[in-house]
Amino acid sequence: MPNKEQAKSALDTLIGKSRVHLYKPIQIAEILHHARLNPKSLNLANLEDYRNKSKKWRDEVCRVLLGRTSSSSARYQDDLFNDNAIPPRILIELGKENVRTNGAVEAYIYSHFTKRYSQLANALNYALESSRESFDVKVFIDGFRQEKGLRRSIDKIYEIVVYALFTTIVAALELKVEISISANKKKILTEFSDFAKMVMCLDIENTTRTQDARVYRVGVTNAADRGLDMYSNWGPAIQIKHLSLSEEMAEGIVGSVSSDKIVIVCKDAEEKIILSLLSQMGWRNRIQSVVTESDLQSWYVKALRGTYAMDLGDELLSCLCGEIANEFPSVDDIPEILKIRQYEKISDGFWM
């Protein structure tokens, strides 16, 4: 059996690998909390006692702390209990320490949560408090690169930065998308009139429809996801890659997205590597374009301080801040759910 030093090391590794929402560490904290309060009904040696129940316990807390719950796959969530994470033998030792200290391990995990959100607030406040004259998108992104606790969340920051820019410019251009049914296909349209009306909002009297062009974020996904990040209603899928690319990840970019036109957003240094890898794999023709971080910086400067800044600047910052608020709820004080447990009164030298 591991000792408390080894158990703490495993927990620290999990916390270090977690993105800012800390779903998996919070799940561990809630298992320990329930085991401490209900020792007769929860056996930490028996994984099935808490494998599924702990997801509900975690979600109850996360709804209060974050305003959302994990949307990762069941398999990804269950990885929490793998041998290289927090298996039952580690949980048993953490449970012993948690009981011995009357909740210090729980307090330790939640102290990391509040610290991480304090760092996050500092990074996000730069955007929230900036004007179109002062905001620098490079400074904003670098704030996440330079803060160790926030690096795991830079993928979401990239998504927000790209989404806000694309959405603002598309709206300013008043871009429209038109769909229509060929005149010589009216017999098929008559046969499938209900399909056309329900799926395409077209019918025999209205064979053409025009709508506003839009960009959509797919939503919150787990860190291991290689799928679609954003998509447009006029064609291209949008993949955002902030990490160095391996051949396996390059395959994931194209292999997991069915669109025949893909826009990739990446760091400048990754552009040639991405194109080279995808060319080797025979997929270059599916890449519509590669947008680099320099492109984003240039477009942000034009939107915020260029010729049409009066039309675009405030809308861009408003969209950016709105997405930030949706993705990262603010934690200005110790949440009530943690105050009730009085973690601040727990003190133990080892679990500082």
Short mmCIF file of C-alpha atoms in Angstrom, two decimals:
data_model
loop_
_atom_site.label_atom_id
_atom_site.label_comp_id
_atom_site.label_asym_id
_atom_site.label_seq_id
_atom_site.Cartn_x
_atom_site.Cartn_y
_atom_site.Cartn_z
CA MET A 1 0.00 0.00 0.00
CA PRO A 2 1.25 3.52 -0.73
CA ASN A 3 2.17 5.85 2.11
CA LYS A 4 0.82 9.37 2.55
CA GLU A 5 3.72 10.96 0.68
CA GLN A 6 3.03 8.78 -2.37
CA ALA A 7 -0.69 9.41 -2.14
CA LYS A 8 -0.13 13.17 -1.96
CA SER A 9 2.24 12.98 -4.93
CA ALA A 10 -0.42 11.18 -7.02
CA LEU A 11 -2.99 13.81 -6.03
CA ASP A 12 -0.61 16.65 -6.90
CA THR A 13 0.00 15.09 -10.32
CA LEU A 14 -3.73 14.91 -10.95
CA ILE A 15 -4.20 18.54 -9.93
CA GLY A 16 -1.26 19.62 -12.08
CA LYS A 17 -2.69 17.88 -15.15
CA SER A 18 -6.21 19.25 -14.64
CA ARG A 19 -7.60 22.17 -16.53
CA VAL A 20 -8.90 25.18 -14.64
CA HIS A 21 -12.30 23.65 -13.80
CA LEU A 22 -10.58 20.85 -11.78
CA TYR A 23 -13.41 18.37 -12.34
CA LYS A 24 -11.37 15.29 -11.47
CA PRO A 25 -9.75 16.67 -8.28
CA ILE A 26 -13.18 17.88 -7.15
CA GLN A 27 -14.54 14.37 -7.72
CA ILE A 28 -11.79 12.99 -5.46
CA ALA A 29 -12.60 15.62 -2.82
CA GLU A 30 -16.26 14.64 -2.86
CA ILE A 31 -15.47 10.93 -2.55
CA LEU A 32 -13.30 11.70 0.48
CA HIS A 33 -15.97 14.00 1.92
CA HIS A 34 -18.69 11.32 1.68
CA ALA A 35 -16.35 8.62 2.97
CA ARG A 36 -15.48 10.77 6.00
CA LEU A 37 -19.09 11.54 6.85
CA ASN A 38 -20.53 8.11 5.97
CA PRO A 39 -17.77 5.55 6.62
CA LYS A 40 -20.16 2.61 7.01
CA SER A 41 -21.83 3.14 3.62
CA LEU A 42 -18.76 3.80 1.50
CA ASN A 43 -15.80 1.43 1.23
CA LEU A 44 -12.91 3.09 -0.59
CA ALA A 45 -11.47 -0.33 -1.45
CA ASN A 46 -14.55 -1.10 -3.52
CA LEU A 47 -14.55 1.08 -6.65
CA GLU A 48 -18.17 0.27 -7.47
CA ASP A 49 -19.23 1.90 -4.20
CA TYR A 50 -18.40 5.30 -5.68
CA ARG A 51 -17.47 5.07 -9.40
CA ASN A 52 -20.84 6.40 -10.61
CA LYS A 53 -22.16 7.99 -7.42
CA SER A 54 -19.13 10.26 -7.22
CA LYS A 55 -19.96 11.81 -10.60
CA LYS A 56 -23.27 12.98 -9.15
CA TRP A 57 -21.55 14.29 -6.02
CA ARG A 58 -19.02 16.16 -8.17
CA ASP A 59 -21.72 17.61 -10.40
CA GLU A 60 -23.73 18.88 -7.43
CA VAL A 61 -20.72 20.88 -6.27
CA CYS A 62 -19.66 21.98 -9.75
CA ARG A 63 -23.10 23.41 -10.51
CA VAL A 64 -22.57 25.75 -7.57
CA LEU A 65 -18.87 26.47 -8.12
CA LEU A 66 -18.83 26.62 -11.91
CA GLY A 67 -22.39 26.82 -13.11
CA ARG A 68 -21.75 23.73 -15.25
CA THR A 69 -20.82 20.07 -15.08
CA SER A 70 -18.35 17.90 -16.96
CA SER A 71 -19.36 16.99 -20.50
CA SER A 72 -16.49 14.54 -21.05
CA SER A 73 -17.18 10.98 -22.13
CA ALA A 74 -17.86 8.34 -19.47
CA ARG A 75 -14.64 6.57 -20.46
CA TYR A 76 -12.57 9.73 -20.03
CA GLN A 77 -14.15 10.39 -16.64
CA ASP A 78 -13.46 6.82 -15.50
CA ASP A 79 -9.78 7.29 -16.33
CA LEU A 80 -9.66 9.03 -12.96
CA PHE A 81 -9.43 5.63 -11.29
CA ASN A 82 -6.70 4.18 -13.53
CA ASP A 83 -3.42 3.04 -12.01
CA ASN A 84 -1.65 6.16 -13.29
CA ALA A 85 -4.18 8.49 -11.65
CA ILE A 86 -6.06 7.84 -8.36
CA PRO A 87 -6.86 4.12 -8.10
CA PRO A 88 -8.58 2.71 -4.98
CA ARG A 89 -5.28 1.92 -3.24
CA ILE A 90 -4.35 5.62 -3.40
CA LEU A 91 -7.85 6.67 -2.35
CA ILE A 92 -7.65 4.44 0.71
CA GLU A 93 -4.53 6.27 1.91
CA LEU A 94 -6.02 9.66 1.08
CA GLY A 95 -9.15 8.62 2.97
CA LYS A 96 -7.14 7.68 6.05
CA GLU A 97 -5.37 11.04 5.97
CA ASN A 98 -8.64 12.87 5.43
CA VAL A 99 -10.23 11.22 8.46
CA ARG A 100 -7.10 11.72 10.59
CA THR A 101 -7.09 15.45 9.84
CA ASN A 102 -10.87 15.91 9.88
CA GLY A 103 -11.01 16.95 6.23
CA ALA A 104 -7.58 18.42 5.46
CA VAL A 105 -7.26 16.54 2.15
CA GLU A 106 -10.61 17.93 1.00
CA ALA A 107 -9.48 21.40 2.09
CA TYR A 108 -6.17 20.91 0.24
CA ILE A 109 -7.95 20.12 -3.03
CA TYR A 110 -10.37 23.03 -2.74
CA SER A 111 -7.53 25.41 -1.83
CA HIS A 112 -6.06 24.56 -5.24
CA PHE A 113 -9.43 25.32 -6.82
CA THR A 114 -9.66 28.78 -5.24
CA LYS A 115 -6.01 29.52 -6.05
CA ARG A 116 -6.48 28.48 -9.67
CA TYR A 117 -9.53 30.72 -9.97
CA SER A 118 -7.68 33.62 -8.38
CA GLN A 119 -5.02 33.26 -11.08
CA LEU A 120 -7.76 32.98 -13.68
CA ALA A 121 -9.49 36.12 -12.46
CA ASN A 122 -6.25 38.10 -12.80
CA ALA A 123 -5.73 36.85 -16.36
CA LEU A 124 -9.32 37.42 -17.43
CA ASN A 125 -9.60 40.85 -15.84
CA TYR A 126 -7.13 42.14 -18.41
CA ALA A 127 -9.74 41.54 -21.13
CA LEU A 128 -12.72 42.56 -19.00
CA GLU A 129 -11.13 45.88 -18.03
CA SER A 130 -9.56 46.77 -21.39
CA SER A 131 -10.85 49.23 -23.97
CA ARG A 132 -10.52 48.84 -27.71
CA GLU A 133 -7.55 51.23 -27.55
CA SER A 134 -5.68 49.20 -24.93
CA PHE A 135 -6.52 45.52 -25.55
CA ASP A 136 -3.67 43.42 -26.98
CA VAL A 137 -4.66 39.87 -27.86
CA LYS A 138 -1.04 38.65 -27.58
CA VAL A 139 -0.78 39.96 -24.01
CA PHE A 140 -4.07 38.22 -23.22
CA ILE A 141 -2.98 34.84 -24.60
CA ASP A 142 0.49 35.13 -23.05
CA GLY A 143 -1.12 35.65 -19.65
CA PHE A 144 -2.28 32.03 -19.84
CA ARG A 145 0.99 30.70 -21.25
CA GLN A 146 3.05 32.28 -18.48
CA GLU A 147 0.89 31.15 -15.54
CA LYS A 148 1.58 27.49 -14.83
CA GLY A 149 -1.84 26.83 -13.34
CA LEU A 150 -3.61 28.21 -16.42
CA ARG A 151 -1.63 26.63 -19.27
CA ARG A 152 -3.95 23.63 -19.44
CA SER A 153 -6.84 25.98 -20.25
CA ILE A 154 -5.19 27.89 -23.08
CA ASP A 155 -7.06 25.79 -25.65
CA LYS A 156 -10.34 27.31 -24.47
CA ILE A 157 -8.83 30.80 -24.52
CA TYR A 158 -7.77 30.22 -28.11
CA GLU A 159 -11.30 29.13 -28.98
CA ILE A 160 -12.79 32.23 -27.36
CA VAL A 161 -10.32 34.56 -29.08
CA VAL A 162 -10.99 33.00 -32.49
CA TYR A 163 -14.76 32.75 -32.04
CA ALA A 164 -15.14 36.37 -30.93
CA LEU A 165 -13.11 37.64 -33.88
CA PHE A 166 -14.74 35.46 -36.54
CA THR A 167 -18.26 36.15 -35.25
CA THR A 168 -17.72 39.91 -35.10
CA ILE A 169 -16.26 40.20 -38.62
CA VAL A 170 -18.89 37.90 -40.17
CA ALA A 171 -21.66 39.97 -38.57
CA ALA A 172 -20.08 43.26 -39.68
CA LEU A 173 -19.89 41.98 -43.25
CA GLU A 174 -23.57 41.03 -43.09
CA LEU A 175 -22.57 37.76 -44.72
CA LYS A 176 -25.50 35.73 -46.02
CA VAL A 177 -25.87 32.07 -46.89
CA GLU A 178 -28.32 30.94 -49.55
CA ILE A 179 -29.61 27.42 -50.11
CA SER A 180 -31.81 26.43 -53.02
CA ILE A 181 -33.26 23.43 -54.79
CA SER A 182 -32.69 23.05 -58.52
CA ALA A 183 -35.75 23.77 -60.65
CA ASN A 184 -35.44 20.40 -62.41
CA LYS A 185 -35.70 18.54 -59.08
CA LYS A 186 -39.27 19.54 -58.23
CA LYS A 187 -40.58 15.99 -58.64
CA ILE A 188 -38.16 14.71 -56.00
CA LEU A 189 -39.06 17.72 -53.84
CA THR A 190 -42.76 16.80 -54.12
CA GLU A 191 -41.97 13.20 -53.10
CA PHE A 192 -39.98 14.36 -50.08
CA SER A 193 -41.92 17.53 -49.29
CA ASP A 194 -42.15 16.73 -45.57
CA PHE A 195 -38.39 16.09 -45.41
CA ALA A 196 -37.62 19.37 -47.22
CA LYS A 197 -39.88 21.34 -44.91
CA MET A 198 -38.65 19.76 -41.67
CA VAL A 199 -34.94 19.60 -42.45
CA MET A 200 -34.28 22.45 -44.91
CA CYS A 201 -37.27 24.79 -44.32
CA LEU A 202 -38.03 24.65 -48.04
CA ASP A 203 -41.13 23.60 -49.98
CA ILE A 204 -42.56 23.58 -53.50
CA GLU A 205 -43.54 27.26 -53.20
CA ASN A 206 -40.29 28.37 -51.56
CA THR A 207 -37.30 26.62 -53.12
CA THR A 208 -34.74 29.20 -51.98
CA ARG A 209 -33.86 30.40 -48.48
CA THR A 210 -31.36 33.02 -47.32
CA GLN A 211 -30.04 33.24 -43.78
CA ASP A 212 -27.36 35.08 -41.81
CA ALA A 213 -23.94 33.43 -41.81
CA ARG A 214 -22.91 32.21 -38.38
CA VAL A 215 -19.96 30.65 -36.57
CA TYR A 216 -20.65 28.20 -33.74
CA ARG A 217 -18.51 26.79 -30.96
CA VAL A 218 -19.09 23.08 -30.48
CA GLY A 219 -18.94 23.45 -26.71
CA VAL A 220 -16.96 22.26 -23.71
CA THR A 221 -15.02 19.06 -24.39
CA ASN A 222 -12.37 17.17 -22.52
CA ALA A 223 -8.67 17.86 -22.90
CA ALA A 224 -8.06 14.73 -24.93
CA ASP A 225 -10.67 15.56 -27.55
CA ARG A 226 -9.32 15.95 -31.07
CA GLY A 227 -12.63 16.62 -32.74
CA LEU A 228 -14.33 19.68 -34.13
CA ASP A 229 -13.81 22.99 -32.26
CA MET A 230 -16.00 25.34 -34.30
CA TYR A 231 -18.05 25.22 -37.46
CA SER A 232 -19.73 27.65 -39.84
CA ASN A 233 -23.05 27.42 -41.63
CA TRP A 234 -21.43 28.30 -44.96
CA GLY A 235 -19.01 25.37 -45.17
CA PRO A 236 -15.66 25.12 -43.40
CA ALA A 237 -15.05 23.38 -40.12
CA ILE A 238 -12.58 25.16 -37.84
CA GLN A 239 -9.87 23.38 -35.86
CA ILE A 240 -7.85 25.26 -33.24
CA LYS A 241 -4.46 23.77 -32.33
CA HIS A 242 -2.27 25.53 -29.78
CA LEU A 243 -0.02 22.55 -29.00
CA SER A 244 2.90 21.17 -30.97
CA LEU A 245 1.59 18.67 -33.46
CA SER A 246 2.53 15.02 -33.72
CA GLU A 247 1.62 12.78 -36.64
CA GLU A 248 -1.07 11.16 -34.49
CA MET A 249 -2.61 14.54 -33.63
CA ALA A 250 -2.44 15.63 -37.27
CA GLU A 251 -4.40 12.53 -38.19
CA GLY A 252 -6.92 13.47 -35.50
CA ILE A 253 -7.43 16.91 -37.05
CA VAL A 254 -8.67 15.53 -40.35
CA GLY A 255 -9.76 12.01 -39.46
CA SER A 256 -12.29 13.10 -36.86
CA VAL A 257 -13.91 15.82 -38.98
CA SER A 258 -16.03 14.89 -42.00
CA SER A 259 -15.98 18.33 -43.63
CA ASP A 260 -14.09 18.58 -46.91
CA LYS A 261 -12.99 22.12 -46.04
CA ILE A 262 -11.11 22.68 -42.80
CA VAL A 263 -9.63 25.94 -41.46
CA ILE A 264 -6.82 25.36 -38.96
CA VAL A 265 -5.82 28.00 -36.41
CA CYS A 266 -2.38 27.49 -34.88
CA LYS A 267 0.83 29.09 -33.64
CA ASP A 268 3.09 30.53 -36.36
CA ALA A 269 5.77 27.90 -35.76
CA GLU A 270 3.30 25.08 -36.35
CA GLU A 271 2.03 26.15 -39.79
CA LYS A 272 4.71 24.48 -41.94
CA ILE A 273 4.73 21.35 -39.75
CA ILE A 274 0.96 20.96 -40.03
CA LEU A 275 0.92 21.42 -43.80
CA SER A 276 3.87 19.07 -44.25
CA LEU A 277 2.32 16.33 -42.13
CA LEU A 278 -1.07 16.59 -43.78
CA SER A 279 0.51 16.63 -47.25
CA GLN A 280 2.40 13.44 -46.41
CA MET A 281 -0.90 11.86 -45.42
CA GLY A 282 -2.61 12.97 -48.64
CA TRP A 283 -5.02 15.29 -46.85
CA ARG A 284 -3.66 18.68 -47.92
CA ASN A 285 -6.59 19.25 -50.31
CA ARG A 286 -9.03 19.21 -47.38
CA ILE A 287 -7.30 22.18 -45.71
CA GLN A 288 -8.92 25.39 -46.89
CA SER A 289 -6.45 27.61 -45.04
CA VAL A 290 -4.16 27.89 -42.02
CA VAL A 291 -4.67 30.92 -39.79
CA THR A 292 -1.68 31.72 -37.56
CA GLU A 293 -1.46 33.63 -34.31
CA SER A 294 0.13 36.52 -36.23
CA ASP A 295 -2.97 36.67 -38.43
CA LEU A 296 -5.18 36.82 -35.33
CA GLN A 297 -3.06 39.62 -33.84
CA SER A 298 -3.20 41.62 -37.08
CA TRP A 299 -6.97 41.21 -37.41
CA TYR A 300 -7.54 42.16 -33.76
CA VAL A 301 -5.53 45.37 -34.25
CA LYS A 302 -7.56 46.24 -37.37
CA ALA A 303 -10.86 45.49 -35.63
CA LEU A 304 -10.01 47.40 -32.46
CA ARG A 305 -8.00 50.34 -33.79
CA GLY A 306 -8.25 50.26 -37.58
CA THR A 307 -10.38 52.16 -40.10
CA TYR A 308 -13.59 50.45 -38.97
CA ALA A 309 -12.85 50.27 -35.25
CA MET A 310 -15.99 52.26 -34.44
CA ASP A 311 -18.07 49.54 -36.12
CA LEU A 312 -16.14 46.52 -34.86
CA GLY A 313 -14.12 47.31 -31.73
CA ASP A 314 -16.73 47.44 -29.02
CA GLU A 315 -18.66 44.51 -30.49
CA LEU A 316 -15.50 42.40 -30.55
CA LEU A 317 -14.66 43.11 -26.91
CA SER A 318 -18.27 42.58 -25.89
CA CYS A 319 -18.34 39.17 -27.60
CA LEU A 320 -14.97 38.24 -26.11
CA CYS A 321 -16.05 39.17 -22.58
CA GLY A 322 -19.39 37.42 -23.00
CA GLU A 323 -17.69 34.17 -23.98
CA ILE A 324 -15.26 34.54 -21.08
CA ALA A 325 -18.17 34.92 -18.65
CA ASN A 326 -19.87 31.82 -20.07
CA GLU A 327 -16.74 29.67 -20.03
CA PHE A 328 -15.20 30.82 -16.75
CA PRO A 329 -17.60 31.92 -14.01
CA SER A 330 -16.02 34.37 -11.60
CA VAL A 331 -15.00 33.32 -8.09
CA ASP A 332 -14.63 36.57 -6.16
CA ASP A 333 -15.11 35.02 -2.73
CA ILE A 334 -15.08 31.59 -1.11
CA PRO A 335 -18.24 29.92 -2.47
CA GLU A 336 -20.96 29.31 0.10
CA ILE A 337 -20.84 25.54 -0.35
CA LEU A 338 -17.21 25.59 0.83
CA LYS A 339 -17.86 28.09 3.63
CA ILE A 340 -20.42 25.72 5.15
CA ARG A 341 -17.76 23.01 5.42
CA GLN A 342 -15.42 25.48 7.20
CA TYR A 343 -12.30 24.27 5.43
CA GLU A 344 -10.52 27.48 6.44
CA LYS A 345 -10.53 26.24 10.06
CA ILE A 346 -8.76 22.97 9.19
CA SER A 347 -5.01 22.99 9.75
CA ASP A 348 -2.49 20.23 9.23
CA GLY A 349 1.24 20.66 8.62
CA PHE A 350 1.46 18.00 5.93
CA TRP A 351 -1.61 19.17 4.02
CA MET A 352 -0.84 22.86 3.90
#
